Coordinates of C-alpha atoms in Angstrom, one line a residue:
M1 CA 26.6 24.8 21.7
R2 CA 29.2 26.6 19.3
V3 CA 27.1 28.6 16.8
D4 CA 30.2 29.3 14.7
V5 CA 30.9 25.7 14.3
V6 CA 27.2 25.1 13.1
L7 CA 27.5 27.9 10.5
R8 CA 30.8 26.5 9.1
Y9 CA 29.2 23.2 8.4
I10 CA 26.0 24.9 6.8
G11 CA 28.3 27.1 4.8
V12 CA 29.8 23.8 3.2
V13 CA 26.3 23.2 2.2
M14 CA 25.8 26.5 0.7
L15 CA 29.0 25.9 -1.5
F16 CA 27.3 22.7 -2.7
F17 CA 24.5 24.5 -3.8
A18 CA 26.1 27.3 -5.2
F19 CA 28.0 24.6 -7.5
F20 CA 24.6 23.3 -8.8
M21 CA 23.4 26.9 -9.4
L22 CA 26.4 27.4 -11.5
L23 CA 25.9 24.2 -13.4
S24 CA 22.4 25.3 -14.0
A25 CA 23.8 28.4 -15.6
G26 CA 25.9 26.4 -17.6
I27 CA 23.0 24.7 -19.1
S28 CA 21.4 28.0 -19.7
Y29 CA 24.7 29.3 -21.4
V30 CA 24.6 26.3 -23.8
S31 CA 21.0 26.7 -24.6
G32 CA 21.9 30.2 -26.3
M33 CA 22.1 32.2 -22.9
D34 CA 18.3 32.1 -22.3
S35 CA 16.6 34.4 -19.8
A36 CA 17.8 32.3 -16.6
F37 CA 21.6 32.8 -17.3
Y38 CA 22.1 35.8 -15.1
P39 CA 19.6 35.0 -12.4
L40 CA 21.4 31.8 -12.0
L41 CA 24.7 33.2 -12.3
L42 CA 24.0 35.9 -9.8
S43 CA 22.2 33.3 -7.4
S44 CA 25.3 31.0 -7.4
L45 CA 27.6 34.0 -6.7
L46 CA 25.3 35.2 -3.7
T47 CA 25.0 31.5 -2.3
A48 CA 28.7 30.8 -2.5
L49 CA 29.5 34.2 -0.7
L50 CA 27.2 33.2 2.1
G51 CA 28.7 29.9 2.2
A52 CA 32.4 31.2 2.0
F53 CA 32.0 33.6 4.5
P54 CA 32.0 31.2 7.8
L55 CA 34.7 29.1 6.5
I56 CA 37.0 31.9 6.2
F57 CA 36.5 32.9 9.9
V58 CA 35.9 29.9 11.7
G59 CA 38.5 27.0 11.9
K60 CA 38.0 23.2 11.0
C61 CA 36.5 21.3 13.8
D62 CA 36.1 17.5 13.5
Q63 CA 34.5 16.8 16.8
I64 CA 30.9 18.0 17.3
T65 CA 28.1 17.4 19.8
N66 CA 24.6 15.9 19.3
K67 CA 23.1 19.4 19.7
E68 CA 25.4 20.8 17.2
G69 CA 25.1 18.1 14.8
F70 CA 21.2 18.4 14.8
C71 CA 21.4 22.0 14.2
I72 CA 23.5 21.5 11.5
V73 CA 21.1 19.3 9.7
V74 CA 18.0 21.4 10.5
G75 CA 19.6 24.6 10.0
A76 CA 21.2 23.5 6.4
W77 CA 17.8 22.4 5.3
L78 CA 16.0 25.6 6.2
V79 CA 18.6 27.7 5.0
A80 CA 18.9 25.4 1.8
C81 CA 15.1 26.5 1.2
V82 CA 15.9 30.0 1.5
V83 CA 19.0 30.3 -1.0
S84 CA 16.8 27.9 -3.5
M85 CA 14.6 30.9 -3.9
F86 CA 17.0 33.0 -5.4
P87 CA 16.7 32.0 -9.1
Y88 CA 13.0 32.0 -8.8
L89 CA 12.9 35.4 -7.4
I90 CA 15.4 37.0 -9.6
W91 CA 14.0 35.4 -12.6
G92 CA 10.6 36.5 -11.8
G93 CA 7.5 35.3 -13.9
E94 CA 4.9 33.4 -11.7
F95 CA 7.4 33.6 -8.9
S96 CA 6.2 35.9 -6.1
L97 CA 7.7 35.5 -2.7
V98 CA 5.3 33.0 -1.5
N99 CA 5.4 31.1 -5.0
A100 CA 9.3 30.9 -4.7
W101 CA 9.4 29.6 -1.2
F102 CA 6.7 26.9 -2.1
E103 CA 8.6 26.0 -5.3
S104 CA 11.8 25.8 -3.3
V105 CA 10.5 23.7 -0.4
S106 CA 8.5 21.4 -2.6
G107 CA 11.5 20.7 -4.6
L108 CA 14.1 20.2 -1.9
T109 CA 11.7 17.9 0.1
T110 CA 11.1 16.2 -3.0
T111 CA 7.4 16.7 -2.8
G112 CA 6.9 17.7 -6.4
S113 CA 4.0 20.2 -6.0
T114 CA 4.3 23.3 -8.1
I115 CA 2.6 26.7 -8.4
L116 CA 3.6 26.8 -12.2
I117 CA 0.7 27.0 -14.4
D118 CA 3.1 26.8 -17.5
V119 CA 6.1 24.9 -16.7
E120 CA 7.1 24.8 -20.3
A121 CA 7.4 28.7 -20.3
L122 CA 10.4 28.2 -18.2
P123 CA 13.9 28.6 -19.8
R124 CA 16.1 25.5 -19.8
G125 CA 18.3 26.6 -17.1
L126 CA 15.7 27.0 -14.7
L127 CA 14.0 23.9 -15.4
F128 CA 17.3 22.2 -14.8
W129 CA 17.8 24.3 -11.4
R130 CA 14.1 22.9 -10.5
M131 CA 15.3 19.3 -11.1
A132 CA 18.9 19.9 -9.4
S133 CA 17.3 21.3 -6.2
T134 CA 15.0 18.2 -5.9
W135 CA 17.9 15.8 -6.9
I136 CA 19.9 17.5 -4.2
G137 CA 17.0 17.0 -1.7
G138 CA 16.7 13.6 -2.4
M139 CA 20.3 12.6 -1.9
G140 CA 20.8 15.0 0.8
V141 CA 18.2 13.5 3.2
V142 CA 20.2 10.1 2.9
M143 CA 23.4 11.8 3.2
F144 CA 22.7 13.5 6.3
A145 CA 21.3 10.3 7.6
L146 CA 24.1 8.2 7.1
V147 CA 27.2 10.7 6.8
V148 CA 26.6 13.4 9.5
L149 CA 24.8 11.4 11.9
P150 CA 27.6 8.9 12.5
S151 CA 30.1 11.7 13.0
I152 CA 28.5 12.9 15.9
G153 CA 27.7 9.6 17.8
R154 CA 24.9 7.2 17.5
S155 CA 22.4 9.6 18.1
R156 CA 19.2 8.9 15.5
M157 CA 17.0 11.5 16.6
M158 CA 16.1 13.0 13.1
L159 CA 15.6 12.0 9.7
S160 CA 15.9 8.1 10.2
N161 CA 14.7 7.4 13.6
V162 CA 13.6 4.2 12.9
E163 CA 16.0 2.4 10.4
L164 CA 14.8 -1.0 11.1
S165 CA 16.3 -3.3 8.5
T166 CA 19.6 -5.2 9.4
M167 CA 21.5 -3.6 6.5
A168 CA 20.3 -0.1 7.8
K169 CA 21.6 -0.8 11.1
D170 CA 24.8 -2.0 9.6
N171 CA 25.2 1.1 7.6
Y172 CA 25.5 3.3 10.7
R173 CA 28.6 1.3 11.6
Y174 CA 30.2 2.1 8.3
R175 CA 33.0 4.6 7.7
S176 CA 31.7 7.7 5.9
Q177 CA 33.6 6.9 2.8
I178 CA 31.6 3.5 2.5
V179 CA 28.4 5.2 3.1
V180 CA 29.2 7.6 0.3
Q181 CA 30.2 5.0 -2.0
I182 CA 26.7 3.4 -1.3
L183 CA 25.0 6.7 -2.3
L184 CA 27.0 7.0 -5.4
V185 CA 26.4 3.6 -6.7
V186 CA 22.8 3.6 -5.9
Y187 CA 21.7 7.2 -6.4
I188 CA 23.9 8.4 -9.3
G189 CA 24.0 5.0 -10.8
L190 CA 20.2 4.7 -10.8
T191 CA 19.9 8.1 -12.4
A192 CA 22.3 7.3 -15.0
V193 CA 20.5 4.2 -16.0
S194 CA 17.3 5.8 -16.0
T195 CA 18.4 8.6 -18.3
V196 CA 19.6 6.3 -20.9
L197 CA 16.7 4.0 -21.0
L198 CA 14.4 7.0 -21.3
K199 CA 16.4 8.4 -24.1
L200 CA 16.0 5.0 -25.6
A201 CA 12.3 5.1 -25.1
G202 CA 11.9 8.5 -27.0
M203 CA 12.7 11.2 -24.8
N204 CA 15.4 13.8 -25.8
W205 CA 18.4 13.8 -23.7
F206 CA 17.7 16.8 -21.4
D207 CA 13.8 15.8 -20.9
A208 CA 15.3 12.0 -20.1
L209 CA 18.0 13.5 -17.5
C210 CA 15.5 15.5 -16.0
H211 CA 12.7 13.0 -15.6
A212 CA 15.5 10.5 -14.4
M213 CA 16.7 12.7 -11.5
S214 CA 13.2 13.6 -10.5
A215 CA 12.2 9.8 -10.5
C216 CA 15.1 8.8 -8.7
A217 CA 14.6 11.7 -5.9
T218 CA 11.0 10.4 -5.7
S219 CA 10.0 14.0 -6.5
G220 CA 7.6 14.5 -9.5
F221 CA 8.8 17.7 -11.2
S222 CA 8.6 17.5 -14.9
T223 CA 9.5 19.5 -17.7
K224 CA 5.8 19.5 -19.3
N225 CA 2.6 20.8 -18.4
A226 CA 0.9 17.5 -18.6
S227 CA 3.8 15.8 -16.6
V228 CA 4.6 12.3 -18.1
A229 CA 1.2 12.2 -19.9
Y230 CA 2.7 14.4 -22.5
F231 CA 4.8 11.5 -23.7
N232 CA 1.9 9.1 -23.9
S233 CA 4.3 6.1 -24.1
P234 CA 3.9 2.7 -22.8
A235 CA 7.6 2.1 -22.9
I236 CA 8.3 5.6 -20.7
D237 CA 5.6 4.6 -18.4
T238 CA 7.3 1.2 -17.8
I239 CA 10.8 2.6 -17.2
L240 CA 9.4 5.2 -14.7
I241 CA 7.2 2.7 -12.7
L242 CA 10.6 0.5 -12.2
T243 CA 12.7 3.5 -11.5
M244 CA 10.2 5.1 -8.9
I245 CA 9.7 1.6 -7.3
I246 CA 13.4 0.6 -6.9
A247 CA 14.1 4.4 -5.6
G248 CA 11.4 3.5 -2.8
I249 CA 13.6 0.8 -1.5
H250 CA 16.3 1.1 1.3
F251 CA 19.4 2.2 -0.5
G252 CA 21.5 -0.1 1.7
L253 CA 19.5 -3.2 0.5
I254 CA 19.9 -2.1 -3.1
Y255 CA 23.5 -1.8 -2.7
A256 CA 24.0 -5.2 -0.9
T257 CA 21.9 -6.6 -3.8
V258 CA 24.2 -5.2 -6.4
T259 CA 27.2 -6.1 -4.6
G260 CA 26.0 -9.6 -3.9
K261 CA 25.7 -9.6 -0.1
R262 CA 23.5 -12.1 1.8
N263 CA 21.2 -9.6 3.2
N264 CA 19.6 -8.2 0.1
I265 CA 16.2 -7.0 -1.3
F266 CA 15.2 -10.6 -1.8
R267 CA 15.6 -11.3 1.8
S268 CA 13.9 -8.3 3.1
E269 CA 10.7 -8.6 4.8
V270 CA 9.8 -5.0 4.6
T271 CA 10.7 -4.9 0.9
R272 CA 8.2 -7.9 0.0
W273 CA 5.3 -6.1 2.1
Y274 CA 6.1 -2.9 -0.1
L275 CA 6.4 -4.8 -3.2
G276 CA 3.2 -6.8 -2.3
M277 CA 1.3 -3.6 -1.5
F278 CA 2.3 -2.1 -4.8
L279 CA 1.1 -5.0 -7.1
A280 CA -2.1 -5.6 -5.0
G281 CA -3.1 -1.8 -4.7
G282 CA -2.2 -1.7 -8.6
V283 CA -4.4 -4.7 -9.7
L284 CA -7.1 -3.7 -7.6
I285 CA -7.3 0.1 -9.0
A286 CA -7.0 -1.4 -12.6
I287 CA -10.0 -3.9 -12.1
S288 CA -11.9 -0.8 -10.4
L289 CA -11.2 1.4 -13.4
Y290 CA -12.2 -1.4 -16.3
A291 CA -15.2 -2.3 -14.4
A292 CA -16.4 1.2 -14.3
D293 CA -15.6 1.8 -17.9
I294 CA -13.1 4.7 -17.5
Y295 CA -10.7 3.1 -19.7
P296 CA -11.9 1.0 -22.8
T297 CA -9.3 -2.1 -22.4
L298 CA -8.0 -4.0 -19.4
A299 CA -4.7 -3.3 -20.5
T300 CA -4.8 0.5 -20.5
S301 CA -6.5 0.3 -17.1
F302 CA -3.4 -1.7 -15.7
R303 CA -1.1 0.8 -17.5
H304 CA -2.6 4.0 -15.8
A305 CA -3.4 2.4 -12.5
M306 CA 0.1 0.8 -12.1
F307 CA 1.9 4.1 -12.9
Q308 CA -0.5 6.3 -10.7
F309 CA -0.2 4.0 -7.8
A310 CA 3.6 3.7 -8.0
S311 CA 3.9 7.4 -8.2
L312 CA 2.1 8.0 -5.1
V313 CA 3.4 5.1 -3.3
S314 CA 6.9 6.1 -4.0
T315 CA 5.8 9.5 -3.1
T316 CA 7.1 10.5 -6.7
G317 CA 4.0 12.3 -7.9
F318 CA 4.3 11.8 -11.7
A319 CA 1.0 11.6 -13.6
T320 CA -0.2 9.9 -16.7
A321 CA -4.1 10.8 -16.0
D322 CA -6.5 12.7 -14.1
S323 CA -7.2 10.6 -11.0
N324 CA -10.1 13.0 -10.1
T325 CA -12.1 11.2 -12.6
W326 CA -11.4 7.9 -11.1
T327 CA -13.6 5.6 -8.9
P328 CA -14.0 6.2 -5.2
F329 CA -12.5 2.8 -4.6
A330 CA -9.4 3.9 -6.5
T331 CA -9.2 7.0 -4.9
I332 CA -9.3 5.5 -1.3
L333 CA -6.5 3.1 -2.5
L334 CA -4.3 6.2 -3.5
I335 CA -4.9 8.1 -0.5
F336 CA -3.9 5.0 1.4
G337 CA -0.7 4.5 -0.6
S338 CA -0.2 8.4 -0.3
L339 CA -0.2 7.8 3.8
V340 CA 1.9 4.5 4.0
C341 CA 4.3 5.0 1.0
A342 CA 7.7 3.4 0.8
C343 CA 10.6 2.2 2.7
A344 CA 12.6 3.7 5.4
G345 CA 16.2 4.6 4.0
S346 CA 15.0 5.7 0.5
T347 CA 14.3 9.0 -0.7
A348 CA 10.5 8.6 0.0
G349 CA 8.4 10.1 2.3
G350 CA 5.3 9.1 4.4
I351 CA 4.8 6.9 7.4
K352 CA 6.8 4.1 5.7
V353 CA 6.1 0.6 5.4
N354 CA 8.5 -0.4 8.2
R355 CA 6.5 1.4 10.7
M356 CA 3.1 -0.2 9.1
V357 CA 4.5 -3.6 9.4
L358 CA 5.8 -3.0 13.0
A359 CA 2.1 -1.3 14.1
G360 CA 0.4 -4.5 12.6
K361 CA 2.5 -7.0 14.7
M362 CA 2.3 -4.8 17.7
M363 CA -1.7 -5.1 17.2
S364 CA -1.4 -8.9 16.6
A365 CA 0.7 -9.1 19.8
R366 CA -1.6 -7.3 21.9
L367 CA -4.6 -9.4 20.7
K368 CA -2.5 -12.6 21.7
L369 CA -1.8 -11.1 25.1
Q370 CA -5.5 -10.8 25.5
Q371 CA -5.9 -14.5 25.3
H372 CA -2.6 -15.5 26.6
P373 CA -1.6 -13.0 29.6
N374 CA 1.2 -14.7 30.8
A375 CA 2.7 -15.2 27.2
V376 CA 6.2 -13.5 26.3
I377 CA 5.9 -12.4 22.8
R378 CA 8.8 -11.1 20.9
I379 CA 8.2 -8.9 17.8
R380 CA 10.9 -9.3 14.9
L381 CA 11.4 -7.4 11.8
D382 CA 13.5 -9.2 9.1
G383 CA 14.6 -11.7 11.9
V384 CA 15.9 -9.0 14.3
I385 CA 14.0 -8.6 17.5
Q386 CA 12.5 -5.0 18.3
D387 CA 13.2 -3.5 21.5
N388 CA 10.5 -1.6 23.4
E389 CA 12.0 1.9 22.8
V390 CA 11.9 1.2 18.8
L391 CA 8.2 -0.2 19.2
H392 CA 7.2 2.9 21.4
S393 CA 8.9 5.3 18.8
V394 CA 6.9 3.9 15.8
M395 CA 3.7 4.3 17.6
I396 CA 4.5 7.8 18.7
Y397 CA 5.6 8.9 15.2
I398 CA 2.4 7.5 13.8
V399 CA 0.2 9.5 16.0
A400 CA 2.1 12.6 15.6
Y401 CA 1.9 12.1 11.8
L402 CA -1.9 11.8 11.9
M403 CA -1.8 14.7 14.2
F404 CA -0.3 17.0 12.2
L405 CA -2.5 15.7 9.1
L406 CA -5.3 16.8 11.2
L407 CA -4.1 20.1 11.8
G408 CA -3.4 20.8 8.4
T409 CA -6.6 19.7 7.2
I410 CA -8.0 22.2 9.9
A411 CA -5.9 24.9 8.6
G412 CA -7.0 24.7 5.2
A413 CA -10.6 24.9 5.8
L414 CA -10.0 27.8 8.2
F415 CA -8.3 29.6 4.8
G416 CA -11.1 28.7 2.8
V417 CA -10.2 25.5 0.8
D418 CA -12.7 22.7 0.4
L419 CA -12.4 19.5 2.6
T420 CA -11.3 17.2 0.0
T421 CA -8.6 19.9 -1.3
S422 CA -7.6 20.6 2.2
F423 CA -7.2 16.8 3.6
T424 CA -5.5 15.3 0.4
G425 CA -3.3 18.4 0.1
S426 CA -2.0 17.8 3.6
V427 CA -1.7 14.2 3.0
A428 CA 0.3 14.7 -0.2
S429 CA 2.4 17.7 1.5
M430 CA 3.1 15.6 4.6
G431 CA 4.0 12.2 2.8
N432 CA 6.1 14.7 0.3
V433 CA 3.8 12.8 -2.4
G434 CA 2.9 15.9 -4.6
P435 CA -0.7 15.5 -6.0
G436 CA -3.8 15.0 -3.8
F437 CA -7.3 15.2 -4.8
G438 CA -9.8 18.2 -5.7
E439 CA -8.1 21.3 -6.7
V440 CA -4.8 19.8 -6.2
G441 CA -5.4 16.5 -8.5
S442 CA -2.6 14.9 -10.6
M443 CA -3.2 17.2 -13.4
D444 CA -3.7 20.5 -11.3
N445 CA -1.4 22.8 -9.5
W446 CA -1.3 25.0 -6.5
S447 CA -1.4 28.4 -8.1
A448 CA -4.9 29.1 -7.3
M449 CA -4.6 28.2 -3.5
P450 CA -4.4 30.9 -0.8
A451 CA -1.2 32.1 0.0
A452 CA -1.6 31.1 3.7
F453 CA -2.5 27.5 2.6
K454 CA 0.6 27.3 0.6
V455 CA 2.8 28.3 3.5
S456 CA 1.3 25.9 6.0
N457 CA 1.6 22.9 3.4
T458 CA 5.4 23.7 3.0
L459 CA 5.7 23.5 7.0
L460 CA 4.1 19.9 6.2
M461 CA 6.3 19.1 3.8
L462 CA 9.5 20.0 5.8
L463 CA 7.9 18.1 9.0
G464 CA 7.3 15.2 6.8
R465 CA 11.0 15.2 5.2
L466 CA 12.7 15.7 8.7
E467 CA 10.8 13.0 10.1
I468 CA 8.7 15.5 12.2
F469 CA 10.5 15.7 15.6
G470 CA 13.8 16.3 13.6
L471 CA 12.2 19.9 12.9
I472 CA 10.0 20.4 16.1
Q473 CA 12.8 19.9 18.2
I474 CA 14.5 23.0 17.1
F475 CA 12.0 25.0 19.2
F476 CA 13.1 23.1 22.7
M477 CA 16.8 23.5 22.3
K478 CA 17.1 25.4 25.6
W479 CA 15.9 22.1 27.6
W480 CA 18.7 20.1 25.8
K481 CA 21.5 18.8 28.0

């Protein structure tokens, strides 16, 4: 493996980060040169130097191997998490080394958990950097999956191991330029539309842009301590519900729908399951809340239930209410949504609806084989027959996912965290969801959590965002052929 080539590509990513740091410094400058200006400017220069160094000494190389491509993707994510700490550490405040690492990883993996007690105390430039980093993280995952991987062959060993819809498979045959076009149309377009709608609903331009970036990245970072509850606006809640749900759909299907192609959202079996799960879960939670007299009217119950369930299913993590006070039935459904989450090919984390649908079909097929041992049963998804390798990888992923959740829960208990917080915190981190229950609920933060628990959960965030095997295979490099 050519380490110099890997470093060159990672350097390009670092320059991209340096640009957004400089942009954040510009926001700080126009906001009266607040206290984040020099930390952001210095961070931008330092990151640019780190990125430019390998570009100067390593020549351009268009052909890279599978191993090199894997190291580029994973290495870029890990290095990005480190350099994203720079503005936080230089600015100071609540950002100790562990806290800066947690905030950086949480942002880039679009988890949206925070250690900040007072978000509103941050200067505007640093607030924008938090949103920029999480927006990069949302776009970066899809970018690496659809742009980097095709350039190194047909290997799909990371990030999007199981892209099951027909559009997803077709995307891998596109030229890189077309894939970038898909990302620009869907990601940037959705962000722009959401920003304008939020402004019309009553937010100022800065808050509208920040919340739109966060919603499209399915992150959940907010500029307010009370998250979206600060605005107390049904119109804003509705806009964000739609944005979060759309951001959880496969980007290729959204693009196909916008451009009028036949294989679109309305023909996708996975999307129908996803939307059906959202509607059914939201309605059941609303009925549960109204029956328990948690909210005085059915309309208010529906508003908060739909928002909170959409937030967790899409792995965004915004909050309009304290879900710690909700019924046990609602809590169970919210945890279920935090496990399954949205669709493959989106910016969302979690097990993914695709895998859960296939797992259900495999269970059904197994029951039929028990009754008819000689039958030949083909499992289809969106009309496409799934081969045994895909089905095997689905089950392996689900087992590995649950195994790491167990390890994360055990680790939290060992660090002195109560079981509810440990388990739901692990679920929220592994799924890149954000809020859990207990001491890390929707209206709480991670500031009081033990440092070891914060670090262990950042590992879960990276595992979830890099589709588990994309990260752990880095430890088995010497066995690669």
